[in-house]
Short mmCIF file of C-alpha atoms in Angstrom, two decimals:
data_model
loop_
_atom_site.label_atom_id
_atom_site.label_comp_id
_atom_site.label_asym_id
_atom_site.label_seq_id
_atom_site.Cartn_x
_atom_site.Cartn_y
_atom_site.Cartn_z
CA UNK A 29 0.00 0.00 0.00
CA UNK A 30 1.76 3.23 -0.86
CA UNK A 31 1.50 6.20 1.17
CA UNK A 32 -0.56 8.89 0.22
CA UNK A 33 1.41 12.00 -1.25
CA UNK A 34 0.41 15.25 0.54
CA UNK A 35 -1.19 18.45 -1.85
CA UNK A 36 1.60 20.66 -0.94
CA UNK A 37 5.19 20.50 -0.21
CA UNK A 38 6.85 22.11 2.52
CA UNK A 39 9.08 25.95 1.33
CA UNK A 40 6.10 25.87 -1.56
CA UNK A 41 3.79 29.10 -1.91
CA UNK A 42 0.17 28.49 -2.81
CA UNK A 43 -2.73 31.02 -3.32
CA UNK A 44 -5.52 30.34 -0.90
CA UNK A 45 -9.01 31.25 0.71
CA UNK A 46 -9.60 30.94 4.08
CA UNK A 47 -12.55 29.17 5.30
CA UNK A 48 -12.29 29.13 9.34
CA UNK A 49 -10.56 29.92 12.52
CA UNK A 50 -9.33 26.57 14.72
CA UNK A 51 -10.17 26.84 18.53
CA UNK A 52 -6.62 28.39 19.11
CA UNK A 53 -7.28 31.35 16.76
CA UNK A 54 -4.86 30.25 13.50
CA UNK A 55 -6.95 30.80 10.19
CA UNK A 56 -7.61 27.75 7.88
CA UNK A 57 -7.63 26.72 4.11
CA UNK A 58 -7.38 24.13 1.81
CA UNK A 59 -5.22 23.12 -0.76
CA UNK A 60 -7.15 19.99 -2.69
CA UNK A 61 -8.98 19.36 0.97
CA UNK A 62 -5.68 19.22 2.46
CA UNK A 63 -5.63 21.35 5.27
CA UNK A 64 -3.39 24.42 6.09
CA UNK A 65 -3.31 26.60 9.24
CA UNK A 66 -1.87 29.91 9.30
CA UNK A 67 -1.29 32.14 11.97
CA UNK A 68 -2.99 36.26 11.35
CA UNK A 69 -5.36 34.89 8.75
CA UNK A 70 -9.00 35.41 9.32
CA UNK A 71 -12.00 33.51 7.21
CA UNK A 72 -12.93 34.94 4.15
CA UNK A 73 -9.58 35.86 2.96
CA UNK A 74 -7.38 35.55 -0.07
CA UNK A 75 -3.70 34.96 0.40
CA UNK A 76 -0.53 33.85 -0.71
CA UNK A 77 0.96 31.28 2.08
CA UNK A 78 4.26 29.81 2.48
CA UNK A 79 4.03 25.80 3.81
CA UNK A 80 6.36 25.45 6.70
CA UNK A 81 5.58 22.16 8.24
CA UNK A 82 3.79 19.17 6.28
CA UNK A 83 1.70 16.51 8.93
CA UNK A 84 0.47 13.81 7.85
CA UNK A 85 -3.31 15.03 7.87
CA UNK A 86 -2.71 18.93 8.03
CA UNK A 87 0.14 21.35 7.61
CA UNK A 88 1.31 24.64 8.33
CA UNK A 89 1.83 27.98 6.83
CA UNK A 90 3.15 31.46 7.21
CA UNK A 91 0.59 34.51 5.59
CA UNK A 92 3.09 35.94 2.32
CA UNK A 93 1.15 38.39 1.47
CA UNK A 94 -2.92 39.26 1.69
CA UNK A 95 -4.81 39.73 -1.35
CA UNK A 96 -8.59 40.33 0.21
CA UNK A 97 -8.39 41.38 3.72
CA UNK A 98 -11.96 40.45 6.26
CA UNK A 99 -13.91 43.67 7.07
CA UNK A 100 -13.25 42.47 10.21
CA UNK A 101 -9.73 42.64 9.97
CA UNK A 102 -7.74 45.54 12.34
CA UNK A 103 -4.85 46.81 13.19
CA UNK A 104 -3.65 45.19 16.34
CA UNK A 105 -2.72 47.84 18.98
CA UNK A 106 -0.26 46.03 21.14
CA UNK A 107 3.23 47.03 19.79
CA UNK A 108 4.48 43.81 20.45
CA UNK A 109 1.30 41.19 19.45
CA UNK A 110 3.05 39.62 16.19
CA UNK A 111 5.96 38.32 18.64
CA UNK A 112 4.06 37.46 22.22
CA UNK A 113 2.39 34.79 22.72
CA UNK A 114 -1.02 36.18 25.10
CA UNK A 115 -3.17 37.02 22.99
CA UNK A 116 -4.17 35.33 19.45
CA UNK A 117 -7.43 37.66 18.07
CA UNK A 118 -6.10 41.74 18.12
CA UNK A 119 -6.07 41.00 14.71
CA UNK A 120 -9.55 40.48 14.38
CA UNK A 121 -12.20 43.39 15.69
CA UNK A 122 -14.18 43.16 18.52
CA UNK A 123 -17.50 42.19 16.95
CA UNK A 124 -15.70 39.40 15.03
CA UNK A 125 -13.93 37.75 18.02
CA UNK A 126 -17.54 37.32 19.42
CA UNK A 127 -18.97 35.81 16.57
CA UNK A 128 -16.33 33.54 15.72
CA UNK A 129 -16.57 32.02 19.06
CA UNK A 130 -20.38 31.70 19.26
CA UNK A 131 -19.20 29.77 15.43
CA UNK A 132 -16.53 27.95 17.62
CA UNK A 133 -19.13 26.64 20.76
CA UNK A 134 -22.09 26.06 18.01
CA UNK A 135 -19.68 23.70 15.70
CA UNK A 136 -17.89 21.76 18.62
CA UNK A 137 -21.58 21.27 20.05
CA UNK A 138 -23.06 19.60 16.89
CA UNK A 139 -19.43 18.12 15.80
CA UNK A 140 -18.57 16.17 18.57
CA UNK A 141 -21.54 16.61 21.31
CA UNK A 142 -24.10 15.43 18.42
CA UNK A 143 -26.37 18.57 19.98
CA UNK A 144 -27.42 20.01 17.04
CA UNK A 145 -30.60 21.43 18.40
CA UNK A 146 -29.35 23.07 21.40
CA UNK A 147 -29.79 26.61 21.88
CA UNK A 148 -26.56 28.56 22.14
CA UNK A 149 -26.64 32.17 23.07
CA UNK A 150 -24.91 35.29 21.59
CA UNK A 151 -21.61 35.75 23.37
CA UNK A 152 -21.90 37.92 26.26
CA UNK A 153 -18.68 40.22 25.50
CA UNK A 154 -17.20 43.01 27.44
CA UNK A 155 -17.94 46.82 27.33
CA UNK A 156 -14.25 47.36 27.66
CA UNK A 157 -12.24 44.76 26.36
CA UNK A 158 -8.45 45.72 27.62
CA UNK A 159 -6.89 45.56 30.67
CA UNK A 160 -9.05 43.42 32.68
CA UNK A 161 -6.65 40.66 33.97
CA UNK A 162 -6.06 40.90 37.65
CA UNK A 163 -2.73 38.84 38.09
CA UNK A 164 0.59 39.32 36.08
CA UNK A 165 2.98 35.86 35.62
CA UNK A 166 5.74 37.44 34.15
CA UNK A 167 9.33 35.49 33.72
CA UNK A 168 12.60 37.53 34.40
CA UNK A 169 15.33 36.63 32.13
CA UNK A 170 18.76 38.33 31.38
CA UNK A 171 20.02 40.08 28.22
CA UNK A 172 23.10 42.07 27.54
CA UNK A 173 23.88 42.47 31.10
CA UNK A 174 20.28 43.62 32.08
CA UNK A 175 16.71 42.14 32.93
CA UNK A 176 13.93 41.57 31.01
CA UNK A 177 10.72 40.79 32.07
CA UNK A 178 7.85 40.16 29.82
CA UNK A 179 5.94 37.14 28.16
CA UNK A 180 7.10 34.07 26.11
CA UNK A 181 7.09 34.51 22.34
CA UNK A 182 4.85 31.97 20.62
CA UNK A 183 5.94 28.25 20.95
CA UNK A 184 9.21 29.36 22.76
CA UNK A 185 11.08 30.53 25.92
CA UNK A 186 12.39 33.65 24.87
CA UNK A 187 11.43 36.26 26.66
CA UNK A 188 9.13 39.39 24.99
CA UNK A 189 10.89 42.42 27.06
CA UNK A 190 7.81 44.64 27.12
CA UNK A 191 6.79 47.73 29.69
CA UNK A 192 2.77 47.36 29.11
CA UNK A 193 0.28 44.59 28.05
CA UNK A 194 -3.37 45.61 26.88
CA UNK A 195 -4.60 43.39 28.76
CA UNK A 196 -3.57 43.51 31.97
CA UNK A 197 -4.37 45.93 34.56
CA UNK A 198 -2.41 48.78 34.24
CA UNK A 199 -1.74 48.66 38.14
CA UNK A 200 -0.01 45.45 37.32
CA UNK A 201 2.10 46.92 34.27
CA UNK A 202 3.36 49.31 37.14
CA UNK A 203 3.77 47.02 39.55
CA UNK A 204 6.10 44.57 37.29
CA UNK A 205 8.17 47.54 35.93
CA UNK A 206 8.96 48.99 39.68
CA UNK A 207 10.03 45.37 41.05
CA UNK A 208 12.14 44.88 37.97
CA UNK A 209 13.73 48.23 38.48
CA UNK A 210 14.08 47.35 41.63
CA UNK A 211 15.70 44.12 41.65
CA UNK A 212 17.90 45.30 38.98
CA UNK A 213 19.12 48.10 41.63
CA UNK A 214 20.49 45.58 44.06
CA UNK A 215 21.75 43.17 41.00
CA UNK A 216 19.76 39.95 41.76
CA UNK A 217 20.57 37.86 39.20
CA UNK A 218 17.84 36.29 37.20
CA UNK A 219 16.63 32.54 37.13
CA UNK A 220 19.07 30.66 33.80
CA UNK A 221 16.46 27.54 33.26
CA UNK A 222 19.43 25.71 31.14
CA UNK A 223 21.95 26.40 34.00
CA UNK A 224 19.57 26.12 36.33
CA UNK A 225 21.43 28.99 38.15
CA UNK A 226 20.41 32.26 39.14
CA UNK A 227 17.85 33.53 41.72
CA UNK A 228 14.46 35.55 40.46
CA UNK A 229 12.26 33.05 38.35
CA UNK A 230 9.11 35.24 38.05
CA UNK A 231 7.57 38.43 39.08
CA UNK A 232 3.83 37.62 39.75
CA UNK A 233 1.25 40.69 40.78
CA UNK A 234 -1.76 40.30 41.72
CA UNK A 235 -4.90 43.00 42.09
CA UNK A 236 -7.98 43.38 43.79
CA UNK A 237 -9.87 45.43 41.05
CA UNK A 238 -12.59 45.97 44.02
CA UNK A 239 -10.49 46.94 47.18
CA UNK A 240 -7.35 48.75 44.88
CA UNK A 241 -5.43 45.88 47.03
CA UNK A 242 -1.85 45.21 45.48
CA UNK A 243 0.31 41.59 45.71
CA UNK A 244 3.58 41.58 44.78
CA UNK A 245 4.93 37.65 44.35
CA UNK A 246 8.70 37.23 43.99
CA UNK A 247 9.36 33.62 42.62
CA UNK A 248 12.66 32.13 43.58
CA UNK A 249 14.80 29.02 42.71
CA UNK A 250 16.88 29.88 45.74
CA UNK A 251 15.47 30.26 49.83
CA UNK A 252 17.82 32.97 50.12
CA UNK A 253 16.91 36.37 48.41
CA UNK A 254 19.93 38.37 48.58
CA UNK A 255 19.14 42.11 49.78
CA UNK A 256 16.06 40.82 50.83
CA UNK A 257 15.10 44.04 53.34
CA UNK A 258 16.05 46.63 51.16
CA UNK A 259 14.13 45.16 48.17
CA UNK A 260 11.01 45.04 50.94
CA UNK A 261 11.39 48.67 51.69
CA UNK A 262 11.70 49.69 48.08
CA UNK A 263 8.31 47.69 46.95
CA UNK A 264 6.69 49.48 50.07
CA UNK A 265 7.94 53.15 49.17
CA UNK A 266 7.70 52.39 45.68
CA UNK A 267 4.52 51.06 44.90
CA UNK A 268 1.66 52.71 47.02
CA UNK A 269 -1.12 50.24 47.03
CA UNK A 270 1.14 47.16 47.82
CA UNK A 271 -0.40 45.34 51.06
CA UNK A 272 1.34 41.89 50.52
CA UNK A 273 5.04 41.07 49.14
CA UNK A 274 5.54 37.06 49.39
CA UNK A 275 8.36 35.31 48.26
CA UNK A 276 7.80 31.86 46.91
CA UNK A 277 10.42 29.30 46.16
CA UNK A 278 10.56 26.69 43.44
CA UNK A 279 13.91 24.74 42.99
CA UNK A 280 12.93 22.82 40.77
CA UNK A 281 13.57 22.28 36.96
CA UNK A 282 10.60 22.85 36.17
CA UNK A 283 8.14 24.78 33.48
CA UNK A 284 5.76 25.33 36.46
CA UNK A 285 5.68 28.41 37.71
CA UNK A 286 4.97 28.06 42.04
CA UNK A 287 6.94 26.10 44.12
CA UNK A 288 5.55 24.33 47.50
CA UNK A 289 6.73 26.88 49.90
CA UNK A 290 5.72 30.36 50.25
CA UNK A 291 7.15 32.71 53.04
CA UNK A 292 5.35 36.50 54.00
CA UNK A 293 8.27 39.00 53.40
CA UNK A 294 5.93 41.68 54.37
CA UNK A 295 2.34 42.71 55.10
CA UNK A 296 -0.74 40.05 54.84
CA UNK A 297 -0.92 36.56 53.67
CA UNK A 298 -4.13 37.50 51.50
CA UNK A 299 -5.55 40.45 49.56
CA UNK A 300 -9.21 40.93 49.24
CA UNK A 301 -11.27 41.35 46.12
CA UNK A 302 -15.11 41.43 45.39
CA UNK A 303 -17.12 39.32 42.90
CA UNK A 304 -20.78 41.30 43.08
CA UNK A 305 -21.12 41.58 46.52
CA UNK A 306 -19.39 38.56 48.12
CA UNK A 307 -15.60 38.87 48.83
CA UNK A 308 -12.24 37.08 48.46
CA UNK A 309 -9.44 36.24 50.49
CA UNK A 310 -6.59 35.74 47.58
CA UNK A 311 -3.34 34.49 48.63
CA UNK A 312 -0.32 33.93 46.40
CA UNK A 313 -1.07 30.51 44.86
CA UNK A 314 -5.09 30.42 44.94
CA UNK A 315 -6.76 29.84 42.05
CA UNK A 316 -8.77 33.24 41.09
CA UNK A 317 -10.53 34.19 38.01
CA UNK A 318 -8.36 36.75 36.00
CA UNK A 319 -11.25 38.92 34.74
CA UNK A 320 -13.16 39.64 37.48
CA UNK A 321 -16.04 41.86 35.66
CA UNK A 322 -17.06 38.69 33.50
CA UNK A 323 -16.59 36.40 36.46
CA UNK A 324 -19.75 37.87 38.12
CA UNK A 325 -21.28 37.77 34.39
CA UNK A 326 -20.85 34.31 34.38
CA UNK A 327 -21.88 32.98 37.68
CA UNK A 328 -25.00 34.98 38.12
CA UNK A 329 -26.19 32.74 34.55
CA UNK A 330 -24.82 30.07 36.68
CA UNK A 331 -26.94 30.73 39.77
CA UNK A 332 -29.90 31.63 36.97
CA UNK A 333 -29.61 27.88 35.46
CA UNK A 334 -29.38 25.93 38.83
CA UNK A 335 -33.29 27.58 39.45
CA UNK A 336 -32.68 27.69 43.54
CA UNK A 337 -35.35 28.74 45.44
CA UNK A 338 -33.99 28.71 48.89
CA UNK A 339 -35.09 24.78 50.05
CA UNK A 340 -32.14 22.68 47.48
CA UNK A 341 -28.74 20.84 48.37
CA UNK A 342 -26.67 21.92 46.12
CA UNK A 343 -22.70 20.49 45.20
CA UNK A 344 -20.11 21.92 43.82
CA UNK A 345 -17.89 19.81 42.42
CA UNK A 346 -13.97 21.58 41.41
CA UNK A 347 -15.13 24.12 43.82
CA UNK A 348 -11.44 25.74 44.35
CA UNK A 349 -11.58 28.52 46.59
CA UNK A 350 -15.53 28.17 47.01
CA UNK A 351 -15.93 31.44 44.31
CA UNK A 352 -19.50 29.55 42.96
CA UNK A 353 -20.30 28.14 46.61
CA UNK A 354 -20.64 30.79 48.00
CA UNK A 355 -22.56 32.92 44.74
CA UNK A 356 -25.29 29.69 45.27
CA UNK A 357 -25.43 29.38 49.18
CA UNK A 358 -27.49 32.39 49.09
CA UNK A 359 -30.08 31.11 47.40
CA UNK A 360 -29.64 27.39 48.34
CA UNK A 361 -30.74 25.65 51.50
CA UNK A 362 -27.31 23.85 51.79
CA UNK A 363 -23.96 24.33 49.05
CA UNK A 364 -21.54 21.00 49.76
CA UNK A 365 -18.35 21.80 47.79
CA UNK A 366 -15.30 19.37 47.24
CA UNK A 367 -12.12 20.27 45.86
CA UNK A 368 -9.02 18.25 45.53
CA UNK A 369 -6.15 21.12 46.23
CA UNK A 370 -6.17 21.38 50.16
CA UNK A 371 -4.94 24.92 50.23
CA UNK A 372 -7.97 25.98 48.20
CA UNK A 373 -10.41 24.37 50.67
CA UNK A 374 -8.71 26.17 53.49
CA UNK A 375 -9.09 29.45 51.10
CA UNK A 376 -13.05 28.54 50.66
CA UNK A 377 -13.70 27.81 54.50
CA UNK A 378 -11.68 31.14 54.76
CA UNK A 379 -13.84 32.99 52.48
CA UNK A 380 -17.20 31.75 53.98
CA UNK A 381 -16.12 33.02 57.06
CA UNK A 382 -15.41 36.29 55.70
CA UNK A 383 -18.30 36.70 54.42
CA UNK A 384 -20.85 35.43 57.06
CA UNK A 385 -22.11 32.11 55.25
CA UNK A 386 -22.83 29.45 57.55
CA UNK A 387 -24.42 27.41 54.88
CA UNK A 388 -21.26 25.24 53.19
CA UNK A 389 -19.60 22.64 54.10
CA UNK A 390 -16.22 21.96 51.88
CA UNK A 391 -14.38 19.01 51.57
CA UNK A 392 -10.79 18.24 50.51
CA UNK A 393 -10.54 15.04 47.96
CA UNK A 394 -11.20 13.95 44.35
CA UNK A 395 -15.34 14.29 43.52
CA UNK A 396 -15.67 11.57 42.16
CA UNK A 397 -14.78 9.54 45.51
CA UNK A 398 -16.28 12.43 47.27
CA UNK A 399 -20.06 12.90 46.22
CA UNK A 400 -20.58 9.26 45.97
CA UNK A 401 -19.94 8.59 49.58
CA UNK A 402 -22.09 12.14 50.84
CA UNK A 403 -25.02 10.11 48.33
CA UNK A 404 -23.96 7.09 50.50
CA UNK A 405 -24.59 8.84 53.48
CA UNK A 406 -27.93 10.34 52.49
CA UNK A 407 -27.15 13.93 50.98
CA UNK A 408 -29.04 14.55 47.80
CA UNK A 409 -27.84 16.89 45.40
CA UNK A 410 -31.36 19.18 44.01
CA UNK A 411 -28.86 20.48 41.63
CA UNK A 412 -25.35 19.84 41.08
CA UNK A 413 -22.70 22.14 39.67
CA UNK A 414 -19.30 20.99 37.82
CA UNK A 415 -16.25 23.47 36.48
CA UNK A 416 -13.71 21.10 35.63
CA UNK A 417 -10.04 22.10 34.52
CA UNK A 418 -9.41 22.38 30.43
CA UNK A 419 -9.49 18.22 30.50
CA UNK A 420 -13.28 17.89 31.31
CA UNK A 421 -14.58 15.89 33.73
CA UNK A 422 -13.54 12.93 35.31
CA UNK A 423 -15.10 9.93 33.27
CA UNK A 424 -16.34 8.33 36.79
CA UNK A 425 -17.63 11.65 37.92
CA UNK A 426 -20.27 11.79 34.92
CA UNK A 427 -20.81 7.93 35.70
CA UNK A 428 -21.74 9.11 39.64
CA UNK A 429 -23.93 11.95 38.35
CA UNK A 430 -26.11 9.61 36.31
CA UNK A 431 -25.79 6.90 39.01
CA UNK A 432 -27.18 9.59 41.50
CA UNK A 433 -29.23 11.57 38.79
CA UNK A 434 -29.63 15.27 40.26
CA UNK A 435 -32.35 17.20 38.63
CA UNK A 436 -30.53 19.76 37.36
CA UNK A 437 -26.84 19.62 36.75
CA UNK A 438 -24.83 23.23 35.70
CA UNK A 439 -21.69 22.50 33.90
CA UNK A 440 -19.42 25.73 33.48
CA UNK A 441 -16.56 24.91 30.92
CA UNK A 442 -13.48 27.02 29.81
CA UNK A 443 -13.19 24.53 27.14
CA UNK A 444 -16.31 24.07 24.50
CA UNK A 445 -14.43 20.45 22.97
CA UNK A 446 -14.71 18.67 26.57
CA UNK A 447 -17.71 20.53 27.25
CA UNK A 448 -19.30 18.95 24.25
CA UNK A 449 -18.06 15.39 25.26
CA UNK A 450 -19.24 15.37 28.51
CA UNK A 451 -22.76 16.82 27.66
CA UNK A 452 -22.87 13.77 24.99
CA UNK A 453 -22.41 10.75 28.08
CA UNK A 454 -24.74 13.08 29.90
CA UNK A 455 -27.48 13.27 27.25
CA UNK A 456 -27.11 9.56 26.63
CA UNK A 457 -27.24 8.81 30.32
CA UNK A 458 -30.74 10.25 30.52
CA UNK A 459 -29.97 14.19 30.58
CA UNK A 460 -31.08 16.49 28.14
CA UNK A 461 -29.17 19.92 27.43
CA UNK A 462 -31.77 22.66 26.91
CA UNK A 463 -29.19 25.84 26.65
CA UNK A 464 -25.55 27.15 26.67
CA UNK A 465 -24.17 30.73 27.34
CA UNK A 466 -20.94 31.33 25.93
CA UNK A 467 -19.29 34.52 28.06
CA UNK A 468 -16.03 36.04 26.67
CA UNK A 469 -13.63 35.96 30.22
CA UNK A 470 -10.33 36.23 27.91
CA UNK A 471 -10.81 38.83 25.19
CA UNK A 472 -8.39 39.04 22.33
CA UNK A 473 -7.51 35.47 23.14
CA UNK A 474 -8.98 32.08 21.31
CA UNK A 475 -10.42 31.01 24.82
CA UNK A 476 -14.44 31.23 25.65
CA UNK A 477 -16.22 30.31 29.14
CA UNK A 478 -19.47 28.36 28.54
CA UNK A 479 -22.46 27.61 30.86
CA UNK A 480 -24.88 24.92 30.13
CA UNK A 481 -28.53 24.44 31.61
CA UNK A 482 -28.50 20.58 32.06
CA UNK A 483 -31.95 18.67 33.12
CA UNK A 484 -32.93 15.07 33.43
CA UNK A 485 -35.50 14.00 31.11
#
């Protein structure tokens, strides 16, 4: 059996339309149905492409030069888009980012769900769709005897030097440039990942859009940060709003960012921050929404789908630091959330307190050895809420929920493929999908949050 030839060849230029936009933002086309994806190339448009990489199913391309630009095509404002790797869509306007991702959850849904008939909503999109993210990861590298701090260029480690990004919250921008300029002062040397040498890994900042609350994270490889009280009292003069500097320390070779143990240089363990009306203890390694406005856009549809009316059980299963608990304990009877990171349950029992609510009870372990045994012990879920990491669901969790079959079941999703898996074993396990609200948490990105009205038949 000989192998089948590909359409193109790899260094070859071909003229091409493109057709679509994959769920990571690169534009496609087709050469004889083969297909080609190309980064800053938007549906609709004619272009001369350069094949870089040949797969055996698909291939690669670089845009050569654009006959027929989209209507929706703009000029992206970031000075540095075409090199970082944060953001995939400036290219694209506004209005088109939203509708190719409505095109993105619809397709997924009917291609591998099977849901064809399911309603899926508009994209709720942002008023204001720059600077909304509340933490800053940034990695600190050296070049020609100074730092640089800024974000990885596509598909690489090299460091974008860069003193602003759109996105972020300008109090982070600030925050990032003073602690580099600060670090630089009393020549800390930064983290070589080859070597595996060096002290500062990352610079992480984190904001409380609500309380103007200010976290400054200094990520180490070593336990030692040389200069480590003068670089304290510099962060405090230096940056107003700062109420928390933390040093954490990683020495590991690693591509993960956090290390186990995290020491309070100065100031609290925690900021605070406000989703509607409930607030948030944040401490340097909790898991927080970045984009706090479309947080509260997304959980109030998620406290509109589970339908509470004061007398249900509700669990949360992924509950992290209890963010949705606690939105649904004030309309539920009782919220039972599980969560397998033990820091984040102590950050959710932390964050009931702070707020009053009496009404949870959280629960470190996997949920799918959790919920069965609270069923086992008599607790019935009225409605049951999942927000699973990017991989889904766990395949025996879904088994447990139609073992157990709550009436209603809210599934948020930051990822419409798994999304669209899970709601499949749902819907043949005797649930029915009846709607799904796509909300845009991550503008000018190729990700989309999705909530999904679940109800058994």
């Amino acid at each position: 059996m000989t192998k089948q030839q590909a359409p193109v060849a790899k260094n070859e230029y071909y003229d091409v339309v493109f057709t679509d936009l994959t769920h990571d933002g690169l534009g496609v086309a087709k050469v004889d149905g083969f297909p080609l994806f190309v980064k800053n190339a938007l549906p609709g448009e004619r272009a001369n492409v350069k094949v870089v990489k040949v797969k055996k199913g698909y291939g690669y391309g670089r845009l050569i030069e654009l006959y027929e630009p989209s209507p929706d095509r703009i000029e992206p404002p970031c000075p540095v888009y075409r090199q970082c790797g944060g953001c995939q869509l400036q290219h694209l306007s506004y209005e088109g980012q939203l509708k190719a991702k409505e095109k993105q959850v619809k397709e997924v849904l009917a291609r591998i769900g099977k849901l064809d008939g399911v309603t899926v909503h508009p994209v709720i999109g942002m008023k204001n769709p720059w600077r909304y993210r509340n933490k800053a990861q940034v990695p600190v590298g050296e070049r020609e005897g100074g730092l640089v701090a800024g974000f990885y260029k596509e598909r690489s480690h090299e460091i974008i030097d860069m003193d602003a990004c759109l996105i972020q919250q300008e109090k982070n921008d600030d925050v990032v440039q003073a602690v580099k300029r600060i670090v630089e002062r009393y020549g800390i040397p930064s983290y070589d990942e080859l070597a595996h040498r060096g002290v500062l890994r990352h610079i992480v900042a984190r904001y409380g859009a609500a309380t103007g609350e200010v976290m400054v994270v200094l990520v180490t490889r070593t336990n030692h940060l040389p200069h480590e009280q003068e670089i304290v009292r510099s962060i405090v003069r230096e940056i107003p709003d700062v109420t928390s500097i933390v040093q954490n320390i990683n020495p590991e070779r690693t591509n993960v960012i956090f290390g186990a143990k995290t020491r309070v240089l100065w100031g609290n363990e925690y900021i605070t921050d406000r989703i509607g009306d409930i607030q948030f203890a944040i401490s340097a390694r909790s898991f927080y929404q970045v984009n706090p406005e479309q947080t509260k856009v997304l959980y109030d549809k998620a406290l509109e789908y589970a339908e509470l009316t004061g007398s249900e059980t509700v669990m949360d299963a992924y509950c992290g630091i209890g963010t949705i608990s606690l939105f649904l304990a004030r309309k539920a009877k009782h919220v039972y959330g599980v969560e397998i990171v033990p820091e984040a349950i102590e950050d959710a029992k932390r964050n009931a307190e702070l707020n009053g609510i009496t009404n949870v009870t959280f629960e470190v372990g996997a949920a799918e050895d959790v919920i069965p045994r609270w069923y086992q012990e008599g607790i019935r879920a009225d409605c049951l809420v999942v927000d699973p990491p990017r991989k889904g669901c766990d395949d025996s969790l879904l088994e447990t929920i139609i073992a157990m079959k709550p009436p209603r079941v809210v599934y948020v999703s930051c990822n419409p493929a798994t999304l669209a898996r899970d709601l499949r074993i749902l819907e043949d396990g005797g649930y029915e999908t009846i709607e799904v609200q796509p909300v845009d948490m991550f503008p000018h990105t190729a990700h989309v949050e999705c909530v999904a009205k679940i109800q058994l038949r």
